[in-house]
Each structure stands twice: as structure tokens, then as C-alpha cells.
Short mmCIF file of C-alpha atoms in Angstrom, two decimals:
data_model
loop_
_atom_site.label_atom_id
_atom_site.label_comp_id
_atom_site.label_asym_id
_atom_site.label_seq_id
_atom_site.Cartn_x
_atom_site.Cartn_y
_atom_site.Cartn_z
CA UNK A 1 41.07 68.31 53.27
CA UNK A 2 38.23 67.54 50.74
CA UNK A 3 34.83 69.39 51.17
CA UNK A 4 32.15 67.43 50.74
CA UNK A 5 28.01 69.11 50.00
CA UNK A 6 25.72 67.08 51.77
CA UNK A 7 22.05 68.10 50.68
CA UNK A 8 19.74 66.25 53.25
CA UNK A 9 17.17 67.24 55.25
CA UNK A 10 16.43 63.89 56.93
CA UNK A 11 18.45 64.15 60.70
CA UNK A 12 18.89 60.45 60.17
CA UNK A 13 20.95 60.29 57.01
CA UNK A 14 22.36 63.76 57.85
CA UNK A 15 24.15 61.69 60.95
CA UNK A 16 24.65 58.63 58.76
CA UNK A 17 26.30 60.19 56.55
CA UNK A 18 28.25 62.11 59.04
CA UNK A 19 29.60 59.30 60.17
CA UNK A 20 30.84 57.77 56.76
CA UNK A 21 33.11 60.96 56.18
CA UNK A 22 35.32 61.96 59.26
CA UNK A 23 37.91 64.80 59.08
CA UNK A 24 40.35 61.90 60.07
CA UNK A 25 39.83 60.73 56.94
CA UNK A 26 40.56 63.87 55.09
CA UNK A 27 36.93 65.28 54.62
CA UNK A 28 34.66 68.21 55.88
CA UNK A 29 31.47 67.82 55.47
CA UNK A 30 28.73 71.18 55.09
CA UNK A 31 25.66 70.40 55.24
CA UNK A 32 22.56 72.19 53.37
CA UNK A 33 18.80 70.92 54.56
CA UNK A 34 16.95 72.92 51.93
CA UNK A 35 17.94 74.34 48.39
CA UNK A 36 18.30 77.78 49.09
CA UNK A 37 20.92 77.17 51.76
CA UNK A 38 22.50 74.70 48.92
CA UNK A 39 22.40 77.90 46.76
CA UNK A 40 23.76 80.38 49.72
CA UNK A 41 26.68 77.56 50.22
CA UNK A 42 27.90 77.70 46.56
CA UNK A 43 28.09 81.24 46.01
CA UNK A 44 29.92 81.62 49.01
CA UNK A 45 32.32 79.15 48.41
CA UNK A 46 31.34 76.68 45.61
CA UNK A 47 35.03 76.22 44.44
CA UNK A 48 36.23 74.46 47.42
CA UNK A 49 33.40 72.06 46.86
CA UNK A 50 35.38 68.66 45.51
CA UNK A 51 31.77 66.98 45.54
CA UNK A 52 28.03 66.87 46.19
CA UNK A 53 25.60 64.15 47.71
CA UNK A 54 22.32 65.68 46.92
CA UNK A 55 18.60 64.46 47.95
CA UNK A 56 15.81 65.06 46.03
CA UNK A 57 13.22 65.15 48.53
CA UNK A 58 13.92 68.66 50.09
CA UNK A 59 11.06 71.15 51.24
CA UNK A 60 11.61 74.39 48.60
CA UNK A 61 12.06 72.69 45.71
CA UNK A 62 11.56 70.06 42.80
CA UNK A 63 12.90 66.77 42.04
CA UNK A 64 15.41 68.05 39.60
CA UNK A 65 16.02 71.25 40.56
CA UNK A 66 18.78 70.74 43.25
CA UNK A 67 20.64 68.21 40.84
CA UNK A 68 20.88 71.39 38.24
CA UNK A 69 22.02 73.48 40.44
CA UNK A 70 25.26 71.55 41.69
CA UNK A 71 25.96 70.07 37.93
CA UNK A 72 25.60 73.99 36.96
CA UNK A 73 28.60 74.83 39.19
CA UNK A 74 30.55 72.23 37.95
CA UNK A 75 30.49 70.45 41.11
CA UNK A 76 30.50 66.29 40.75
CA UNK A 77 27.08 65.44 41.85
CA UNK A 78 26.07 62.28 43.62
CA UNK A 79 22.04 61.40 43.86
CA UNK A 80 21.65 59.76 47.33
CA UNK A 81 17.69 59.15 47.04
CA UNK A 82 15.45 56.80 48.90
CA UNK A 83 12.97 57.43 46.08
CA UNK A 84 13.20 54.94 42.99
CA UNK A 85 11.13 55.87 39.29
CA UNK A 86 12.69 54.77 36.45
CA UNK A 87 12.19 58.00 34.31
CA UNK A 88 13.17 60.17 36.99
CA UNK A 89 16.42 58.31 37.62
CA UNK A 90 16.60 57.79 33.58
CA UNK A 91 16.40 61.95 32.83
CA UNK A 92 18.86 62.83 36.23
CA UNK A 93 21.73 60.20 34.81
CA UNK A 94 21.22 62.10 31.44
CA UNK A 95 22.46 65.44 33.28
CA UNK A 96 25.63 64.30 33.68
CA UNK A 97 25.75 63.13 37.04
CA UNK A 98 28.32 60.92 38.88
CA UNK A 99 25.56 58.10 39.79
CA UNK A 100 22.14 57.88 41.20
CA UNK A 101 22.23 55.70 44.59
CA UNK A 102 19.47 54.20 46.23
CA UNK A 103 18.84 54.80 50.33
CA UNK A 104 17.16 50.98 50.10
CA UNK A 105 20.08 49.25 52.90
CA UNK A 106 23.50 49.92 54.98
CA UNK A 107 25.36 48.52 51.88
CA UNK A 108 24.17 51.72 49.76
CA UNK A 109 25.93 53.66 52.72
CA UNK A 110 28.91 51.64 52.15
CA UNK A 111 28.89 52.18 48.31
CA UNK A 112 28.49 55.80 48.72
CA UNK A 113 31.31 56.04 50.77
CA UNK A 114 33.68 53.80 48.32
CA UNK A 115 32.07 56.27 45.72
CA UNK A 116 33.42 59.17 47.23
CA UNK A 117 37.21 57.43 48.23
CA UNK A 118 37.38 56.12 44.39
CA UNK A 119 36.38 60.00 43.11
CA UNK A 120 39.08 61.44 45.30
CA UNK A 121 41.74 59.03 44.10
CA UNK A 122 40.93 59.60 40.55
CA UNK A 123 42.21 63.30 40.58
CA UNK A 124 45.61 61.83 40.41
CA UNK A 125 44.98 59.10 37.84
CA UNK A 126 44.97 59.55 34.35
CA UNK A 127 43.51 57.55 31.29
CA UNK A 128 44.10 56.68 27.19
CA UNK A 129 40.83 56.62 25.88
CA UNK A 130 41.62 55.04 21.89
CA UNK A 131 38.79 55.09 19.22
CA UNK A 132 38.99 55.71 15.84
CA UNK A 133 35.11 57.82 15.63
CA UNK A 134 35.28 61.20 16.76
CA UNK A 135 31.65 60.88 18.91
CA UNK A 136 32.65 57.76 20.15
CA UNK A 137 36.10 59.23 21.78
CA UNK A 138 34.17 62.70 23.05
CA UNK A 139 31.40 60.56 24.73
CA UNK A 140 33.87 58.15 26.84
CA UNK A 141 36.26 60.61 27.56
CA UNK A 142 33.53 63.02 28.72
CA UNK A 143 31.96 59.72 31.01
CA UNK A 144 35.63 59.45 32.26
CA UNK A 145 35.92 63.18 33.40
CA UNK A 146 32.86 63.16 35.35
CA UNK A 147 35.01 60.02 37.55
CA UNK A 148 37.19 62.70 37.99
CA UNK A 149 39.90 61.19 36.03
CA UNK A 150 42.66 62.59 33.52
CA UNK A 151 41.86 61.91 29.95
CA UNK A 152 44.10 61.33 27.27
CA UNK A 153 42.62 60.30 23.91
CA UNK A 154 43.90 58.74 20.73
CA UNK A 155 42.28 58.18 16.91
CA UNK A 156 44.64 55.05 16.28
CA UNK A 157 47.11 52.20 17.93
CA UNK A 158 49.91 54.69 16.67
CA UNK A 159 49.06 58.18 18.44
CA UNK A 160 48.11 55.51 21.62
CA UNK A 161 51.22 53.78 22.01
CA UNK A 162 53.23 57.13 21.03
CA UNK A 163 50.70 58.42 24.74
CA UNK A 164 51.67 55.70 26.65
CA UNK A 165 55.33 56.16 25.91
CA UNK A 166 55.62 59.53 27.32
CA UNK A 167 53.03 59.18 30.57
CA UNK A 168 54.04 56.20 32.44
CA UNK A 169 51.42 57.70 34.80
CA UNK A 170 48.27 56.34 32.66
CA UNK A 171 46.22 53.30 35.01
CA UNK A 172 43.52 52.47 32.45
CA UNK A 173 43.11 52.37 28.55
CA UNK A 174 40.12 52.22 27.06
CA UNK A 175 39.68 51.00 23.37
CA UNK A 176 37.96 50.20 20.48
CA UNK A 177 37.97 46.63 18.82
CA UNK A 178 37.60 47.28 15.20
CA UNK A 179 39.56 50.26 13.92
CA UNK A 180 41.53 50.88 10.83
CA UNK A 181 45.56 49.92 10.16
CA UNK A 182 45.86 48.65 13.98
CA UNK A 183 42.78 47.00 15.52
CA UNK A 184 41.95 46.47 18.83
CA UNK A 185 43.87 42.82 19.29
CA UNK A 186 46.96 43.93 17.94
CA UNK A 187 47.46 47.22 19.81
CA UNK A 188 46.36 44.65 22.88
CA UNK A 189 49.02 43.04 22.01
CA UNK A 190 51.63 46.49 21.78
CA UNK A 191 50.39 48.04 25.06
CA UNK A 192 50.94 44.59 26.75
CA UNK A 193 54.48 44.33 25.54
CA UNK A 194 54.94 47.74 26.29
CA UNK A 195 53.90 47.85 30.19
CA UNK A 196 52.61 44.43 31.11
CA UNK A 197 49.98 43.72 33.52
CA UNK A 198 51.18 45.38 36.56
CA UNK A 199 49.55 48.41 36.60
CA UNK A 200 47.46 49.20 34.02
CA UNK A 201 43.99 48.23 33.07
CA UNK A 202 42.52 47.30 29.71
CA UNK A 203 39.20 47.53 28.74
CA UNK A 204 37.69 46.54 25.52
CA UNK A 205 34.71 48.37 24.02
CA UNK A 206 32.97 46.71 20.53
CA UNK A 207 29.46 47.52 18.85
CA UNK A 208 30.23 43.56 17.65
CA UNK A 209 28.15 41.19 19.69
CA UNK A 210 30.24 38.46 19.06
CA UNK A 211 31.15 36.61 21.98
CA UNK A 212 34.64 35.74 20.14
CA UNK A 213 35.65 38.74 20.05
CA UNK A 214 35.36 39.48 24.29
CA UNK A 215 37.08 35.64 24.70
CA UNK A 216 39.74 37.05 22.49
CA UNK A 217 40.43 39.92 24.08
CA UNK A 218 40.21 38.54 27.31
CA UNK A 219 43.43 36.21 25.99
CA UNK A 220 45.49 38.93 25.15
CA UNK A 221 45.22 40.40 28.39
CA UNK A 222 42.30 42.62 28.47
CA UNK A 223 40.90 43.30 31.83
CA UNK A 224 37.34 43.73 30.59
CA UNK A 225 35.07 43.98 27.68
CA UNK A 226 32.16 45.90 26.87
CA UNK A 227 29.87 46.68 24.19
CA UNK A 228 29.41 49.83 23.28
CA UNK A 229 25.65 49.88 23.78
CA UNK A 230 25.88 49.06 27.46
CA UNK A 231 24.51 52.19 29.95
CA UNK A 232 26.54 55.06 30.84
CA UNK A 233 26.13 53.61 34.65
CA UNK A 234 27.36 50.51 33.64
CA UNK A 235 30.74 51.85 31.99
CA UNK A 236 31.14 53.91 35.26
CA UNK A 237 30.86 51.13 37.32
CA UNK A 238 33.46 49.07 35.45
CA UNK A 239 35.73 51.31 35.10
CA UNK A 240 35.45 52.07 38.90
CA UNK A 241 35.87 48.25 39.67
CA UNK A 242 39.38 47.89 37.73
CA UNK A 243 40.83 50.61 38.90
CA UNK A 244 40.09 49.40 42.41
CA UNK A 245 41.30 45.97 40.99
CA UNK A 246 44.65 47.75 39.74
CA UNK A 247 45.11 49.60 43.50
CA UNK A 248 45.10 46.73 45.36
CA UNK A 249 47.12 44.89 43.33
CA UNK A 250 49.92 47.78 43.99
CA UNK A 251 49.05 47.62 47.12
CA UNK A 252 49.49 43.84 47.55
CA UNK A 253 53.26 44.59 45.53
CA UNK A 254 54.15 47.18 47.92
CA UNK A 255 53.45 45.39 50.74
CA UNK A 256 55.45 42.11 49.35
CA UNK A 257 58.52 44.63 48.94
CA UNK A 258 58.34 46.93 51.94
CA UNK A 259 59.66 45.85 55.47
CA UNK A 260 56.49 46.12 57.83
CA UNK A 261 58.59 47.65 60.62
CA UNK A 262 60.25 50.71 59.14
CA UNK A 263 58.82 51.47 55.97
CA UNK A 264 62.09 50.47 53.65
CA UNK A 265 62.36 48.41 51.43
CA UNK A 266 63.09 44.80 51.53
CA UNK A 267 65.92 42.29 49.86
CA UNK A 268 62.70 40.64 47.40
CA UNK A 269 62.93 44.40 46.09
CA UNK A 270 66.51 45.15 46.42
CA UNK A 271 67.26 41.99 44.05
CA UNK A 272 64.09 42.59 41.85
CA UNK A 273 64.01 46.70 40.72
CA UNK A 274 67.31 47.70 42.52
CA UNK A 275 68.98 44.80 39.88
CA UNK A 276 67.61 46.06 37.38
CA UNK A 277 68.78 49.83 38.62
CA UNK A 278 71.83 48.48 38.93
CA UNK A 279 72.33 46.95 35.88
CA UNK A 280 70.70 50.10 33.81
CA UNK A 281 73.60 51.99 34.96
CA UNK A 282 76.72 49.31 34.66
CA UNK A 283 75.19 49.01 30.94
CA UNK A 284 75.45 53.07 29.78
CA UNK A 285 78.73 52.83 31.88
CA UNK A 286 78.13 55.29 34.73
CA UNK A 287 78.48 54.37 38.50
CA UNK A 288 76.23 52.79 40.85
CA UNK A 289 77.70 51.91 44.75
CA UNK A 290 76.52 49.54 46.97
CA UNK A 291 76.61 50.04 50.87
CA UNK A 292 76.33 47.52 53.86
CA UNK A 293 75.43 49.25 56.95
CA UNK A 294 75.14 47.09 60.52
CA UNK A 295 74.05 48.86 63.85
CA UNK A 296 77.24 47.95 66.09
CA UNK A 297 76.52 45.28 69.08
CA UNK A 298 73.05 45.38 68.41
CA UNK A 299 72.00 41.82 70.13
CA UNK A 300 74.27 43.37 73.46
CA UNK A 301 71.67 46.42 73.22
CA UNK A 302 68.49 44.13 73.34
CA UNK A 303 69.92 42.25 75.62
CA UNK A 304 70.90 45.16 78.25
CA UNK A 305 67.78 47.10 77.06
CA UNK A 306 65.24 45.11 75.71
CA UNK A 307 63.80 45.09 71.91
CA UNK A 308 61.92 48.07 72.40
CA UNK A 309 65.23 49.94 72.43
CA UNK A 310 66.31 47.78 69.71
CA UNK A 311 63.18 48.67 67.60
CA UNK A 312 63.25 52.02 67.94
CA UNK A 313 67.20 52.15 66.84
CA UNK A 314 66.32 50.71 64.17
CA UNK A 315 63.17 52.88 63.05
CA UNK A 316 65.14 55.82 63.55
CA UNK A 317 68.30 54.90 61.31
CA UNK A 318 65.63 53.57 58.97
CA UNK A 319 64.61 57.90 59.25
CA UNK A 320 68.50 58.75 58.58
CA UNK A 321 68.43 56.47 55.38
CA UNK A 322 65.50 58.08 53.50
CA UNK A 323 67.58 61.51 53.49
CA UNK A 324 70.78 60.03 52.85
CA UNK A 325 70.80 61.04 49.31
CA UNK A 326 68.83 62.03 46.13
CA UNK A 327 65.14 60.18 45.31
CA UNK A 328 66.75 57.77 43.27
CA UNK A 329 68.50 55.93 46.56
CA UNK A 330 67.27 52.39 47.49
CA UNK A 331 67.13 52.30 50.74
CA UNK A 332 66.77 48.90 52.34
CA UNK A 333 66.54 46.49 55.17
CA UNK A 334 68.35 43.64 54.85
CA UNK A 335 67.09 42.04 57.82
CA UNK A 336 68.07 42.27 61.81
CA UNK A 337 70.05 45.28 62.09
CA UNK A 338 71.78 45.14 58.67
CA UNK A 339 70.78 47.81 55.75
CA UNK A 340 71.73 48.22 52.43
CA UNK A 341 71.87 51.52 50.43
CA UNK A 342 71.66 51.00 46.52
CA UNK A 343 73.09 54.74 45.18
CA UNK A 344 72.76 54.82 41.28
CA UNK A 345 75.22 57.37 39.42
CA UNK A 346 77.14 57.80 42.51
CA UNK A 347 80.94 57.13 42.75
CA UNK A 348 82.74 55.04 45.89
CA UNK A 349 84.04 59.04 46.75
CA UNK A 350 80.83 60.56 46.66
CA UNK A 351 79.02 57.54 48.35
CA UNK A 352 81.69 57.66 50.92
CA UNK A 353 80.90 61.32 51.68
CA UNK A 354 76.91 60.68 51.84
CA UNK A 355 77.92 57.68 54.56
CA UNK A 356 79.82 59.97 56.85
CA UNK A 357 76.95 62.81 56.51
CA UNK A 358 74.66 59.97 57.19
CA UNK A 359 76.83 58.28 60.69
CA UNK A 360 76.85 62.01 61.57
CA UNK A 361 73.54 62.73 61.65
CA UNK A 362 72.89 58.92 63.59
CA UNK A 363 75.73 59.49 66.00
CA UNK A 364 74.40 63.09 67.10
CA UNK A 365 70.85 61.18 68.05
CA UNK A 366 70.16 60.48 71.78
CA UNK A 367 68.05 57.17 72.63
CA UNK A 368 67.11 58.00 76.06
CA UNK A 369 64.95 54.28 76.86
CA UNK A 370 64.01 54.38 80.76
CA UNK A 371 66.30 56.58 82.17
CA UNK A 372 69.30 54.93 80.27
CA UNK A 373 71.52 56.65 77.67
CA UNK A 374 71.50 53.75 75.03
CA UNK A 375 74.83 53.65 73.07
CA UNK A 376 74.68 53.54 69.35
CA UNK A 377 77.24 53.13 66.45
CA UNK A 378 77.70 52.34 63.07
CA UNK A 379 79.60 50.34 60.74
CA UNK A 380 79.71 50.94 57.10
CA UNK A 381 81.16 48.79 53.87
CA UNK A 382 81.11 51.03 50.79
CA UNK A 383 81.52 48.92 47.21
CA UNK A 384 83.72 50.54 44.41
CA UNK A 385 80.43 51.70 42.13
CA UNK A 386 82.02 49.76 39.35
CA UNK A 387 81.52 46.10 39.88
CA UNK A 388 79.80 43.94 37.44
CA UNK A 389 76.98 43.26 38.90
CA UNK A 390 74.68 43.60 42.10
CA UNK A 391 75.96 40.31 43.16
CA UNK A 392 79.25 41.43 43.09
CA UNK A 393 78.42 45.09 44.61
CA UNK A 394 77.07 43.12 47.41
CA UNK A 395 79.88 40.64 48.25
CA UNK A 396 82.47 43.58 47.66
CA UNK A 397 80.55 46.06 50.76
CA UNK A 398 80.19 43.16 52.67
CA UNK A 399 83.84 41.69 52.81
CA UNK A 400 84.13 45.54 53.61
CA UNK A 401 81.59 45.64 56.45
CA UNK A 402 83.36 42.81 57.69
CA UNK A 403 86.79 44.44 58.11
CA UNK A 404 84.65 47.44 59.64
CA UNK A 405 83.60 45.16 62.19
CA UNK A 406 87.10 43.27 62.61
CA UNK A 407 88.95 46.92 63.20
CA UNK A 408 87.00 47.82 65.97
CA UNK A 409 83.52 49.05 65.32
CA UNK A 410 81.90 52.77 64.89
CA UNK A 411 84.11 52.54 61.36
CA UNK A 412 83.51 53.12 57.63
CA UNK A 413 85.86 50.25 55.36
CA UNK A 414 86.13 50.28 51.21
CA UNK A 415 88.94 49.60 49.00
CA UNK A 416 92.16 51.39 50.21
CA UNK A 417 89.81 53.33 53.01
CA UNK A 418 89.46 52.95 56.36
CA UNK A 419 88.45 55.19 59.10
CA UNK A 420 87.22 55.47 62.70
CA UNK A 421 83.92 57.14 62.82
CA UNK A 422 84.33 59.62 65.69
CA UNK A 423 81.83 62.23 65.39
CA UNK A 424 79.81 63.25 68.42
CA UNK A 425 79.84 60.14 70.77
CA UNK A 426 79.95 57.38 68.43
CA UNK A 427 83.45 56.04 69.46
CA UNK A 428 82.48 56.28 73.05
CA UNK A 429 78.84 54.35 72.31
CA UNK A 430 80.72 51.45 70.80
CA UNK A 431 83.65 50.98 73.55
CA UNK A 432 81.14 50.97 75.74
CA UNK A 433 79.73 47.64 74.77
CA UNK A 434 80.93 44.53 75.44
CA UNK A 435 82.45 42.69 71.76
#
């Protein structure tokens, strides 16, 4: 839960804002209508503070003075003002604060609360900040921690590639175009090479006016391009706008590998990353097993129950999967009622042992679906772990999974293996639907 500092003596935005920031969403909101109960609320408990949307119309005090107090406790500060005057808004942006937001229509409302979201993300999401002047690198990384963010920082394409290599973690780089040995372009060109696009955003920053120079960049991948004379508030903004670029990308991957229904993943990603898993571990000659897994007469049960039983059989062997090994499991839904476990540096033995931990806990569940006991069973094809390829893996669990299914149900088939799966009242659940 994130506190939020709302500074507002208006009843009207009080509510409005209110309304922006439920504790559904993860916030509490305390609200302070003058600045001594501001100053009462932070020495109480200003550390639990994560940020503050301050006024500066409020009836004890000055224009300025409430906007020094929160920066003073280190508390990210957020000017939420329906009055406008350049020099005012000029000398409270010099103090270091998040950004200065007009109360002029809803849509400030909805930037506010996008401000806020973006500011709370952040705290997990860390940056490369790459200039070869010493003021230049303090001044954007400072700009960069008042976002909230994690800076890294780096005085050449060298120390910044040497960064990225050891936190795969980093969203955003930041660099300069013309510095010494490596310039902007080619270490472009090296961070590209070195993570791609997916990601991680690049933005270019030049004192060069040259409108070459941004159309170059651009080319070699550059998400952005600034000069270095542009406003603090400017440089905020962007930097704001492609990371929100960067999340929903991910989120548009995610989705494109994820099954909608359970929350695994899909066969696009099981062929994609789980390949290249796969192949990782075939190539530095350790073990990697492949296993088919089919819910037993599954069209008989949505048939005699309906697909609401069906749907939730599957959603709750989809729970069984995600603890049916270490982090590194892929666990995925092939489709239907079929799912696929991809277990890297695991033998055929070990994976064998995981599947009848895994049927355990499954055959011990009771689906209880309007007043009926619904059967369930499994049948599992384990690979050897030391095919050639996922292809292969595949084909091998399958041809398994087949015999599984050929012997009877409720069993667990691999190479010179075979077993009825007879724990709790799995044997019984599958006799007691028709083949």
C-alpha cells in the first residue's frame, strides 16, 4: 500500500482526487487542508510518505513554502495548482520537484493520476545514464532520481556496455552523441546488438543542433532524441513517455504468449524462449525433459457436466503446474486439455519423480460441481531429457502420452516405464468414465 500526501484545501479537488486513488488500487490517501497539519503529518510519519500532491493556495502559508517543506523531507513532490505565473512555476521546477500540473480540465486529473502510477512503477526500474562530462552525467542522473528511478551511470561506451552486461534489469539508457573513443552511434549500435529492441529504451541527448544527427540516431534504433538544452520538464516527460512505450509493449508480448484462461504459457512461447531453453542446455550438454500431460476423458466430463466443470479442471491443474518444480519450469498449455512441462537440467528420473508428486497432489483434489463428485485423472508422457532437439523432446513424450492413453488411463509412460497412477482416487475417477 502506497501513501499518498494530498495538500488541498478545496472540498472539490479533495474528493476529485479521492476518487483518482482508491485503496483497490494500492493507495491511501491522508489528506492535509492547511500547512501546519502538512507539517504535523510528516513528523509523525513522513517516511511512509511514497509521494506528495501539494497546492499552493492554502490559508497559513506562502506560495512556496509548502513545496519546501515536502522537498525538505525528501518526499517526491507533485504541484497540483489551478494558479498559472510563469516565474512562480519557473523558481518551484528549480526546487527539484517531480512536475508542476495545472487544475485547467479533467485531463490534468487524468495526467496526475498516470503521474503517480508511472512514479510507483519506477521504484523497480533502473537506468544507464552514459556521458562523457562529469556535470552533464550528475544533472540527468539527478533528473532521473527524482522519477523515482534506479540510476546507473557511465563516462564511456566501454564502462556502459560492461553495465548493461551485468543488469539485464536496466529499461532505459540515456546517452550522449559526441564522446571520445566510442561515440554515441557506435555504442547505438553495441547496446542494440547486445539486447535488441524488446525492452529497452534509447534516448539520444546532443548539444549539436544538427538535424542529421537525431535522423541518424533514430536509424540505429534510438527511441528518442534530445538536445541537451531542452527543459528539465521536457526530459521528464520523455523519459516518462518511453518507458510507458516499453511497458506496453511487454505487455502486448505477454499477452501474445500467455493462455488467457489459466495464466500459462502458450505453444507461440513454448517454441519461441522454451527452444531456445532447450537448446541452451542440449549445447553445454546437461539435461532438459519434456512432458505431455492430458486430463483423462475430458470431452466425457463436459459432456456429463458441462464446461464450467471442464474450465475449472483445467484452471486448477494449471495451479498444480506452477509448483511442479523449480522457477526455471515452463509450464504450458498446449491447447484443450493437453499441457506441456519444459524442465531444464532435469533428468527423465528426476522429471519422473516431479510428475508423480504433481498427479498426487491433482488426484487428492475434489471438484464438487452441483452436487456431483466430478472424476479426474491424469495421463503423463515423460521424454528422455536427452533428445536433440525440442522437436524431438516433443514427439518422444507424445508417442509416450499416447501409450499412457492406450494402457488404460490415470498412467505415467517413458522409455522402459510404465505405471498405473493410483494415488488417492485417481484409478477409480478414470474407470468411472466411459472410453
Amino acid at each position: 500500500m502506497e501513501t499518498i500526501l494530498l495538500v488541498e484545501d478545496t472540498s472539490f479537488f479533495e474528493k476529485a482526487v479521492t476518487r483518482l486513488f482508491r485503496k483497490t488500487d494500492g493507495f491511501k490517501l491522508i489528506v492535509a487542508k492547511t500547512y501546519r497539519e502538512a507539517q504535523r503529518i510528516l513528523e509523525d510519519g513522513g517516511n511512509e510518505i511514497f509521494v506528495a500532491l501539494v497546492d499552493l493556495t492554502l490559508p497559513d502559508t506562502n506560495d512556496i513554502e509548502i513545496v519546501d517543506l515536502t522537498v525538505s523531507s525528501r518526499i517526491p513532490t507533485i504541484v497540483f495548482s489551478s494558479r498559472y505565473d510563469e516565474g512562480l512555476r519557473t523558481r518551484i521546477l528549480e526546487k527539484g520537484v517531480v512536475d508542476y500540473v495545472l487544475k485547467d480540465s479533467p485531463a490534468s486529473l487524468g495526467y496526475l493520476k498516470a503521474l503517480v502510477h508511472r512514479l510507483r512503477k519506477n521504484r523497480s526500474v533502473s537506468t544507464l545514464v552514459v556521458d562523457d562530462s562529469t556535470t552533464q552525467l550528475r544533472m540527468i542522473a539527478e533528473r532521473l532520481k527524482r522519477l523515482q528511478l534506479t540510476v546507473h551511470t557511465a563516462s564511456c561506451g566501454t564502462d556502459a556496455l560492461a553495465v548493461l552486461k551485468r543488469d539485464p534489469a536496466i529499461r532505459l539508457v540515456v546517452l550522449d552523441y559526441i564522446m571520445p573513443n566510442m561515440d554515441g552511434i557506435q555504442l547505438l549500435k553495441e547496446i542494440r546488438h547486445l539486447r535488441g529492441t524488446d525492452g529497452l529504451a534509447v534516448m539520444g541527448l546532443s548539444s549539436c543542433q544538427n538535424p542529421t544527427s537525431m535522423a541518424r540516431f533514430l536509424k540505429f534504433g534510438a527511441n528518442d532524441f534530445l538536445s541537451k538544452s531542452c527543459s528539465p520538464e521536457e526530459f521528464m516527460l520523455r523519459v516518462g513517455q518511453n518507458l510507458d512505450t516499453i511497458d506496453r509493449i511487454s505487455e502486448l508480448t505477454d499477452a501474445a504468449n500467455r493462455d488467457a484462461m489459466t495464466g500459462l504459457r502458450n505453444r507461440r512461447f513454448l517454441f519461441d524462449a522454451g527452444r531456445k531453453v532447450f537448446d541452451v542446455c542440449r549445447k553445454n550438454g546437461r539435461p532438459a525433459t519434456v512432458t505431455l500431460i492430458d486430463i483423462d476423458c475430458f470431452k466425457q466430463i463436459n459432456d456429463r457436466f458441462g464446461h464450467e466443470a471442464g474450465d475449472s479442471i483445467i484452471k486448477l491443474l494449471a495451479d498444480d503446474l506452477r509448483e511442479a518444480g523449480p522457477a526455471d519450469v515452463i509450464a504450458v498449455r498446449q491447447g484443450g486439455d493437453e499441457f506441456c512441462l519444459l524442465m531444464p537440467d532435469c533428468s527423465q528420473v528426476e522429471a519422473i519423480e516431479r510428475c508423480q508428486r504433481l498427479h498426487d497432489r491433482f488426484a487428492r483434489r475434489k471438484l464438487d460441481y452441483r452436487s456431483a463428485e466430478v472424476p479426474i485423472s491424469l495421463s503423463i508422457g515423460v521424454a528422455s531429457g536427452v533428445e536433440a532437439d525440442l522437436d524431438e523432446a516433443i514427439r518422444v513424450a507424445d508417442a509416450h502420452l499416447y501409450d499412457a492413453k492406450n494402457q488404460g488411463r490415470n498412467r505415467l509412460a517413458a522409455a522402459d516405464y510404465s505405471r498405473t497412477l493410483t494415488i488417492g482416487t485417481a484409478a477409480a475417477a478414470s474407470a468411472a468414465l466411459p472410453a
